[in-house]
Coordinates of C-alpha atoms in Angstrom, one line a residue:
M1 CA 31.6 18.5 -15.4
N2 CA 28.4 18.5 -13.2
T3 CA 28.0 20.8 -11.2
H4 CA 26.0 18.7 -9.1
M5 CA 28.1 17.2 -6.1
V6 CA 28.6 14.1 -5.2
S7 CA 31.4 12.3 -2.5
Q8 CA 31.0 9.5 0.2
A9 CA 32.6 7.9 2.4
K10 CA 33.3 4.1 3.5
C11 CA 34.7 3.2 7.0
G12 CA 36.3 7.0 7.1
K13 CA 37.8 7.2 3.6
T14 CA 36.0 9.7 1.1
M15 CA 35.4 8.8 -2.1
L16 CA 34.0 9.9 -5.8
F17 CA 30.0 8.9 -5.5
G18 CA 29.2 9.2 -9.0
L19 CA 29.2 12.3 -11.1
G20 CA 29.9 15.7 -9.9
K21 CA 32.7 17.1 -7.9
R22 CA 33.0 16.6 -4.3
L23 CA 31.8 18.8 -1.7
G24 CA 35.2 19.5 0.5
R25 CA 34.7 18.6 3.4
P26 CA 34.5 15.4 5.3
A27 CA 31.7 12.7 6.0
N28 CA 30.6 12.4 9.4
R29 CA 30.3 8.5 10.3
L30 CA 27.7 7.1 11.9
S31 CA 27.3 6.7 15.5
A32 CA 26.1 2.8 16.6
E33 CA 22.7 5.3 18.2
A34 CA 22.4 6.8 15.2
L35 CA 21.9 3.6 14.3
A36 CA 20.2 1.8 15.9
G37 CA 18.0 4.9 15.7
L38 CA 16.6 3.1 12.2
G39 CA 13.7 1.4 11.7
P40 CA 15.7 -2.0 10.0
Y41 CA 18.0 -1.9 12.5
A42 CA 16.5 -1.2 15.8
D43 CA 16.6 -3.7 17.2
L44 CA 20.1 -5.5 16.9
P45 CA 22.3 -6.7 19.4
A46 CA 25.0 -4.8 20.8
E47 CA 27.8 -7.0 18.7
L48 CA 25.4 -6.9 15.7
L49 CA 25.1 -3.5 15.5
Q50 CA 29.0 -3.1 15.8
A51 CA 30.1 -5.3 13.5
A52 CA 27.3 -3.1 10.8
L53 CA 28.3 0.0 11.5
E54 CA 31.4 -1.4 9.5
Q55 CA 29.2 -2.2 6.1
V56 CA 28.2 2.4 6.4
E57 CA 28.3 4.3 3.5
T58 CA 28.3 8.0 3.6
T59 CA 27.2 9.7 0.7
Q60 CA 27.3 13.8 0.8
V61 CA 25.3 15.8 -1.7
N62 CA 25.0 19.9 -3.5
P63 CA 21.5 21.1 -4.1
G64 CA 19.8 19.7 -6.8
L65 CA 18.7 17.2 -8.6
L66 CA 20.2 13.7 -8.1
K67 CA 21.3 11.8 -11.3
D68 CA 23.0 9.1 -9.9
S69 CA 20.5 6.3 -9.0
L70 CA 20.2 4.9 -5.1
P71 CA 21.9 1.3 -5.3
P72 CA 19.7 -1.0 -5.4
D73 CA 21.6 -3.7 -3.0
R74 CA 21.7 -1.4 -0.5
R75 CA 18.5 0.3 2.2
T76 CA 19.4 4.5 1.9
F77 CA 19.0 6.6 5.1
L78 CA 18.4 10.6 5.0
Q79 CA 20.8 11.9 7.5
R80 CA 20.8 15.7 7.1
G81 CA 19.3 18.0 4.5
S82 CA 15.9 17.0 2.8
V83 CA 15.2 15.4 -0.3
Q84 CA 11.9 17.3 -2.8
I85 CA 10.6 13.1 -4.0
Q86 CA 8.2 12.7 -6.8
T87 CA 6.9 9.2 -7.1
R88 CA 5.5 7.5 -10.0
S89 CA 2.1 8.3 -8.7
G90 CA 2.3 11.6 -9.2
T91 CA 2.7 12.1 -5.8
M92 CA 5.0 15.2 -4.2
S93 CA 6.7 14.5 -1.0
L94 CA 8.9 16.3 1.5
L95 CA 11.8 14.3 3.2
R96 CA 12.9 16.2 6.0
A97 CA 16.5 14.3 8.3
G98 CA 15.0 14.2 12.0
T99 CA 11.7 13.4 11.2
A100 CA 9.4 9.5 12.3
Q101 CA 9.7 9.2 8.2
A102 CA 13.5 9.9 7.7
R103 CA 13.9 6.6 9.6
Y104 CA 12.8 4.2 7.0
P105 CA 14.7 3.9 3.7
M106 CA 14.8 6.5 1.2
P107 CA 12.6 5.5 -1.7
R108 CA 13.4 2.3 -4.4
A109 CA 14.1 3.4 -8.0
R110 CA 11.5 1.6 -9.6
D111 CA 8.9 3.8 -7.4
V112 CA 10.7 7.5 -8.2
V113 CA 10.3 9.8 -11.2
S114 CA 13.2 12.2 -8.8
L115 CA 14.8 13.1 -6.4
L116 CA 15.9 16.7 -6.0
A117 CA 18.4 17.7 -2.7
T118 CA 16.9 21.5 -2.0
E119 CA 19.7 21.8 0.9
P120 CA 23.1 19.6 1.1
C121 CA 21.9 15.9 2.1
T122 CA 23.8 13.7 3.4
F123 CA 22.9 10.3 2.7
V124 CA 23.7 6.9 5.0
S125 CA 23.0 3.1 3.7
L126 CA 24.1 -0.2 4.2
P127 CA 24.1 -3.6 2.3
L128 CA 20.1 -5.1 2.4
S129 CA 22.0 -8.1 4.0
V130 CA 22.4 -6.3 7.0
G131 CA 19.9 -6.0 9.6
K132 CA 17.4 -9.2 10.9
A133 CA 14.3 -9.7 9.0
H134 CA 11.6 -8.5 11.6
K135 CA 9.2 -10.9 12.0
L136 CA 5.4 -11.2 14.7
P137 CA 4.4 -14.8 15.1
R138 CA 1.7 -15.9 13.0
Q139 CA -2.0 -16.0 13.9
A140 CA -2.7 -19.2 15.3
R141 CA -3.3 -21.4 11.7
I142 CA -4.3 -24.7 11.3
D143 CA -0.2 -27.3 11.0
P144 CA -0.9 -28.3 7.2
M145 CA -0.2 -32.2 8.8
Q146 CA -3.7 -32.4 11.0
L147 CA -5.3 -32.0 8.0
T148 CA -7.3 -34.8 6.5
V149 CA -6.2 -36.8 3.9
Q150 CA -8.8 -35.2 2.2
E151 CA -8.0 -32.5 3.0
N152 CA -5.1 -32.4 1.6
T153 CA -5.4 -33.8 -1.5
A154 CA -8.3 -31.3 -1.9
L155 CA -6.2 -28.0 -1.1
T156 CA -3.4 -29.6 -3.3
A157 CA -5.9 -29.7 -6.4
L158 CA -6.8 -26.1 -5.7
R159 CA -3.4 -24.9 -5.5
N160 CA -2.5 -26.2 -8.4
S161 CA -5.4 -24.6 -10.2
F162 CA -4.1 -21.5 -9.4
R163 CA -0.9 -22.2 -10.3
S164 CA -1.3 -23.7 -13.6
R165 CA -3.7 -20.4 -14.7
Q166 CA -7.2 -22.8 -14.8
R167 CA -9.6 -21.4 -13.0
V168 CA -11.2 -18.7 -13.7
L169 CA -10.2 -15.6 -11.6
P170 CA -13.2 -13.0 -11.0
S171 CA -14.0 -10.3 -13.6
L172 CA -14.5 -6.4 -13.3
P173 CA -17.7 -5.4 -14.7
D174 CA -17.1 -5.0 -19.0
L175 CA -18.6 -1.3 -18.2
A176 CA -15.5 -0.8 -15.5
L177 CA -12.4 -2.6 -17.8
K178 CA -14.4 -1.0 -21.0
I179 CA -13.6 3.3 -19.3
G180 CA -10.4 1.9 -17.6
R181 CA -9.0 1.4 -21.3
A182 CA -10.7 5.1 -21.6
M183 CA -9.0 6.3 -19.1
D184 CA -5.8 4.7 -19.8
D185 CA -6.2 6.4 -23.8
P186 CA -4.6 9.9 -24.0
E187 CA -6.7 9.9 -27.3
T188 CA -10.3 10.0 -25.7
T189 CA -11.2 13.6 -23.7
N190 CA -13.4 14.0 -20.8
E191 CA -16.6 13.5 -22.5
D192 CA -15.7 10.4 -24.1
I193 CA -15.3 9.3 -20.6
A194 CA -18.5 11.1 -19.4
R195 CA -20.3 9.1 -22.6
L196 CA -18.9 5.6 -21.5
I197 CA -20.2 6.4 -18.3
Q198 CA -23.6 7.6 -18.8
L199 CA -24.5 4.2 -20.0
D200 CA -25.1 2.9 -16.6
P201 CA -27.6 5.7 -15.6
A202 CA -27.0 3.6 -12.1
L203 CA -23.6 4.2 -11.8
T204 CA -23.9 7.7 -13.2
A205 CA -26.2 9.1 -10.0
R206 CA -23.8 7.4 -7.5
L207 CA -20.2 9.0 -9.6
V208 CA -21.9 12.4 -9.0
S209 CA -23.5 11.4 -5.9
V210 CA -20.1 10.3 -4.4
V211 CA -18.5 13.7 -5.6
N212 CA -21.1 16.1 -4.0
S213 CA -21.1 14.3 -0.8
A214 CA -19.9 15.4 2.3
A215 CA -16.7 13.0 2.5
F216 CA -15.2 14.4 -0.5
G217 CA -15.3 17.8 0.0
G218 CA -18.2 18.6 -2.4
L219 CA -18.8 22.5 -1.4
S220 CA -20.2 23.3 -4.8
K221 CA -22.2 20.9 -6.4
I222 CA -22.1 19.0 -9.1
T223 CA -24.6 17.9 -11.9
S224 CA -23.0 16.0 -14.3
V225 CA -20.2 13.0 -14.5
Q226 CA -18.4 15.6 -17.3
Q227 CA -18.2 18.0 -14.3
A228 CA -17.2 15.6 -11.8
A229 CA -14.1 14.8 -14.4
A230 CA -13.3 18.1 -14.5
R231 CA -12.6 18.4 -10.6
L232 CA -11.2 15.2 -10.0
G233 CA -9.4 14.3 -13.1
R234 CA -8.8 11.2 -15.0
K235 CA -7.0 8.5 -12.2
K236 CA -9.1 9.6 -9.4
V237 CA -12.7 9.3 -11.3
R238 CA -11.3 5.7 -12.5
S239 CA -10.2 4.7 -9.1
L240 CA -14.3 5.9 -7.9
V241 CA -15.7 4.0 -10.6
Y242 CA -14.0 0.9 -10.0
S243 CA -15.1 1.4 -6.9
C244 CA -18.5 2.0 -6.9
L245 CA -18.7 -1.1 -9.2
L246 CA -16.3 -3.7 -7.0
K247 CA -19.3 -5.1 -5.0
S248 CA -20.9 -6.7 -7.6
I249 CA -18.6 -9.2 -7.5
F250 CA -18.2 -10.2 -4.2
K251 CA -20.4 -13.2 -4.7
I252 CA -21.2 -16.9 -4.6
P253 CA -23.9 -18.7 -5.2
S254 CA -23.0 -21.7 -2.6
P255 CA -24.7 -21.2 0.8
T256 CA -22.2 -22.0 2.9
L257 CA -20.3 -20.2 1.7
R258 CA -21.8 -17.0 1.1
R259 CA -21.9 -15.7 4.6
R260 CA -17.9 -16.0 4.7
M261 CA -17.9 -13.8 1.5
E262 CA -20.8 -11.0 3.4
T263 CA -18.2 -11.4 6.0
L264 CA -15.5 -10.6 3.6
W265 CA -17.0 -7.8 1.7
Q266 CA -17.6 -5.7 5.3
H267 CA -13.9 -5.9 6.2
S268 CA -13.0 -4.9 2.5
A269 CA -15.5 -2.0 2.6
S270 CA -15.1 -0.4 6.3
V271 CA -11.0 -0.9 5.3
A272 CA -11.3 1.4 2.0
A273 CA -13.5 4.1 4.3
L274 CA -10.6 4.0 6.6
S275 CA -8.2 4.0 4.1
F276 CA -10.2 6.9 2.2
V277 CA -10.2 9.4 6.0
L278 CA -6.1 7.8 6.9
G279 CA -5.0 8.6 3.1
R280 CA -6.7 12.2 2.6
A281 CA -4.9 13.3 6.3
T282 CA -1.6 12.5 5.2
P283 CA 0.0 14.5 1.9
G284 CA 1.2 12.8 -0.9
I285 CA -1.6 9.6 -0.6
D286 CA -3.9 9.7 -3.1
P287 CA -7.0 9.4 -1.0
E288 CA -9.7 7.9 -4.7
Q289 CA -6.3 4.9 -4.6
A290 CA -6.5 4.4 -1.5
L291 CA -10.2 4.4 -1.1
L292 CA -9.9 1.5 -3.8
A293 CA -5.9 -0.1 -2.5
G294 CA -8.4 -0.5 0.6
L295 CA -11.3 -3.1 -1.4
I296 CA -9.1 -4.9 -3.0
H297 CA -6.5 -5.8 -0.3
D298 CA -8.1 -9.2 0.1
I299 CA -9.2 -9.2 -3.5
G300 CA -7.6 -13.0 -4.2
A301 CA -9.4 -13.9 -0.8
I302 CA -12.7 -13.9 -3.7
S303 CA -10.9 -16.2 -6.3
V304 CA -10.6 -18.4 -2.9
I305 CA -14.2 -18.6 -1.7
D306 CA -14.8 -19.5 -5.6
G307 CA -12.9 -22.4 -5.6
I308 CA -13.6 -24.1 -2.5
S309 CA -17.4 -24.0 -3.8
E310 CA -15.5 -26.6 -5.5
F311 CA -13.8 -28.6 -3.0
P312 CA -16.7 -28.1 -0.2
I313 CA -14.9 -30.1 2.3
L314 CA -12.0 -27.4 3.1
A315 CA -14.9 -25.4 3.8
E316 CA -16.2 -28.1 6.6
R317 CA -14.0 -27.1 9.6
E318 CA -13.7 -23.0 9.8
Q319 CA -10.2 -22.9 10.8
V320 CA -9.4 -25.8 7.4
L321 CA -11.7 -22.6 5.6
D322 CA -9.5 -19.9 7.5
H323 CA -6.0 -21.5 6.4
V324 CA -7.0 -22.2 3.1
I325 CA -7.8 -18.6 2.3
A326 CA -4.5 -17.0 3.8
D327 CA -2.5 -20.2 2.1
L328 CA -3.6 -19.0 -1.2
R329 CA -5.0 -15.3 -1.2
V330 CA -2.0 -13.4 -2.4
E331 CA -1.3 -15.9 -5.4
A332 CA -5.3 -15.5 -6.6
G333 CA -5.2 -12.0 -5.7
I334 CA -1.2 -11.3 -7.9
Q335 CA -3.7 -13.3 -11.2
T336 CA -6.4 -10.9 -10.5
L337 CA -4.5 -7.6 -10.8
T338 CA -2.3 -9.1 -13.6
C339 CA -6.1 -10.0 -15.2
W340 CA -7.3 -6.5 -14.4
G341 CA -4.5 -4.4 -15.3
L342 CA -3.9 -3.3 -12.2
Q343 CA -1.0 -5.5 -10.9
D344 CA 2.0 -1.9 -11.4
E345 CA -0.7 0.3 -8.5
L346 CA -2.1 -2.4 -6.3
Q347 CA 0.1 -5.7 -5.9
D348 CA 2.4 -4.4 -3.4
V349 CA -0.8 -4.0 -1.7
V350 CA -2.3 -7.1 -2.2
E351 CA 0.8 -9.0 -1.3
H352 CA 1.8 -7.0 1.7
A353 CA -1.4 -5.8 3.3
E354 CA -1.0 -8.0 6.3
D355 CA 3.0 -7.9 6.4
W356 CA 2.3 -6.1 9.4
L357 CA 6.0 -5.3 10.2
R358 CA 6.1 -4.1 6.7
M359 CA 9.2 -1.3 6.6
G360 CA 8.2 -0.5 2.8
S361 CA 9.7 3.4 2.5
A362 CA 10.6 6.8 4.1
I363 CA 7.8 7.6 2.1
P364 CA 3.7 6.9 2.9
D365 CA 2.5 5.1 0.6
N366 CA -1.0 3.4 0.0
T367 CA 0.0 -0.2 1.6
D368 CA 0.9 1.5 4.7
V369 CA -2.8 3.7 4.8
V370 CA -4.1 0.1 4.3
I371 CA -2.4 -1.6 7.2
L372 CA -2.6 0.3 9.2
A373 CA -6.4 0.8 8.2
Q374 CA -6.9 -3.1 8.9
L375 CA -5.5 -3.0 11.9
H376 CA -7.7 0.2 12.9
A377 CA -10.5 -2.4 11.5
L378 CA -10.4 -5.0 13.5
I379 CA -10.1 -2.7 16.7
G380 CA -12.6 -5.3 19.3
S381 CA -12.7 -8.5 16.5
P382 CA -11.8 -12.0 17.8
R383 CA -8.0 -11.5 14.8
Q384 CA -7.0 -8.4 17.4
A385 CA -4.9 -10.1 19.8
G386 CA -2.8 -11.9 17.7
L387 CA -2.0 -8.5 15.7
P388 CA 1.0 -5.8 16.9
R389 CA -1.1 -2.5 18.6
V390 CA -1.6 0.5 16.3
D391 CA 1.2 2.1 17.5
E392 CA 4.2 -0.7 16.2
V393 CA 3.6 -0.7 13.2
P394 CA 6.7 1.7 10.9
A395 CA 3.0 2.8 8.9
F396 CA 1.7 4.4 12.0
C397 CA 5.1 6.5 11.7
K398 CA 5.5 7.5 7.9
L399 CA 1.3 8.5 7.7
V400 CA -0.2 12.1 8.2
Q401 CA 3.4 13.3 7.7
G402 CA 5.0 10.7 10.4
E403 CA 3.2 13.0 13.6
L404 CA 0.8 10.6 15.3
T405 CA 0.2 9.2 18.4
P406 CA -2.5 6.2 19.0
S407 CA -4.9 9.6 20.9
H408 CA -4.2 11.2 17.1
S409 CA -5.2 8.3 15.3
L410 CA -8.2 8.3 16.9
R411 CA -9.2 11.3 17.4
I412 CA -8.6 11.4 13.4
L413 CA -11.0 8.4 12.3
E414 CA -13.2 9.4 15.6
E415 CA -13.6 13.0 13.7
A416 CA -14.3 11.6 10.3
A417 CA -16.3 8.8 12.0
A418 CA -19.7 11.0 9.4
D419 CA -17.5 10.5 6.6
V420 CA -15.9 6.7 7.2
R421 CA -19.7 5.3 7.9
E422 CA -20.2 8.2 4.4
V423 CA -18.4 6.3 2.1
H424 CA -18.4 2.6 3.3
S425 CA -22.6 3.6 2.9
L426 CA -21.1 4.8 -1.0
I427 CA -20.0 2.0 -2.3
S428 CA -21.8 -0.6 -0.5
S429 CA -24.9 0.8 -2.2
D430 CA -26.4 -1.3 -5.6

């Protein structure tokens, strides 16, 4: 029999769970106070909290590799012990019970390569249906019923053009696509990739400049793309190449919408720079990937703004323009990422970048980073009034090993202000 031992208790009863044998000790029942301390259940009324306790299952495991996938229809939390988690992005994180991060669910099976209990552990789980959804009042947007007949007709036509896949989506520069394909091909060498990048002398110079910058920890100077690839690795180089080339797609011929596109670029570049700095301070986050995530989180808005140029009536009123972009940006963004082959890596960012109270999992990801970066980027802007405080969002509790405070968060960014400006400048260069 497998030496990894697992037992499970439900409503006070101990049962065999998965492979292996029991630990031989009774499972501890979860208290109402402990349940209320878990993120998804923090606001449950007392009567619902008591009802939820009846659906709690407790699982105990010995140290070792967890052979069984976490149940997909339940939220699972680490109550005691510690687990080493390898995510599909390649990062390794250690989750400890009792930390701020452990208030949030274990990551989904599809996001995990392995789970290793480093000591005896206790998990508790509840059905996904338990717990009310956390909702914030949405920012004031125009009621669709207040659109004029002409505006509503135009919006319907624009929406249908996305759903029928008739819209021309923004495309990555050809060189970026070639480099991306080469990076994904295990047969190509760093020298092959370097030769591709060197086809664009301006990109070559920018990439070397980025890697040598203080923000990227360039203590010893490099002079070639080959050295950049050797220092950072292929995945990081790909993220930087895309980030350096993306500004070219934030363009539009329409003079009316050019200012809006420029505002979108400035916001995206600011969020990208902040995401890089926050990602750099958070174990398990690839800062170069966080940079790219920040830059593309609103990528769907490019397609929407471009589409609005064909329906100019939708740009005549600022509130209508805001509504149309907000209504279609996620759908358009997912289509764009799919076209680029980046949907597996970045779709969650596009889909949830403005889902401020997104629970996610106990392990911080790029979506958490982008959410927090956006809230920082919007401080002092007109939009801030309709947003939660930085310390009210779940992402805040997970980043920087769950040790953030409002003042600590600001201090990290203040101390790295020069790096934020430098990264913003590097990705904004033409």
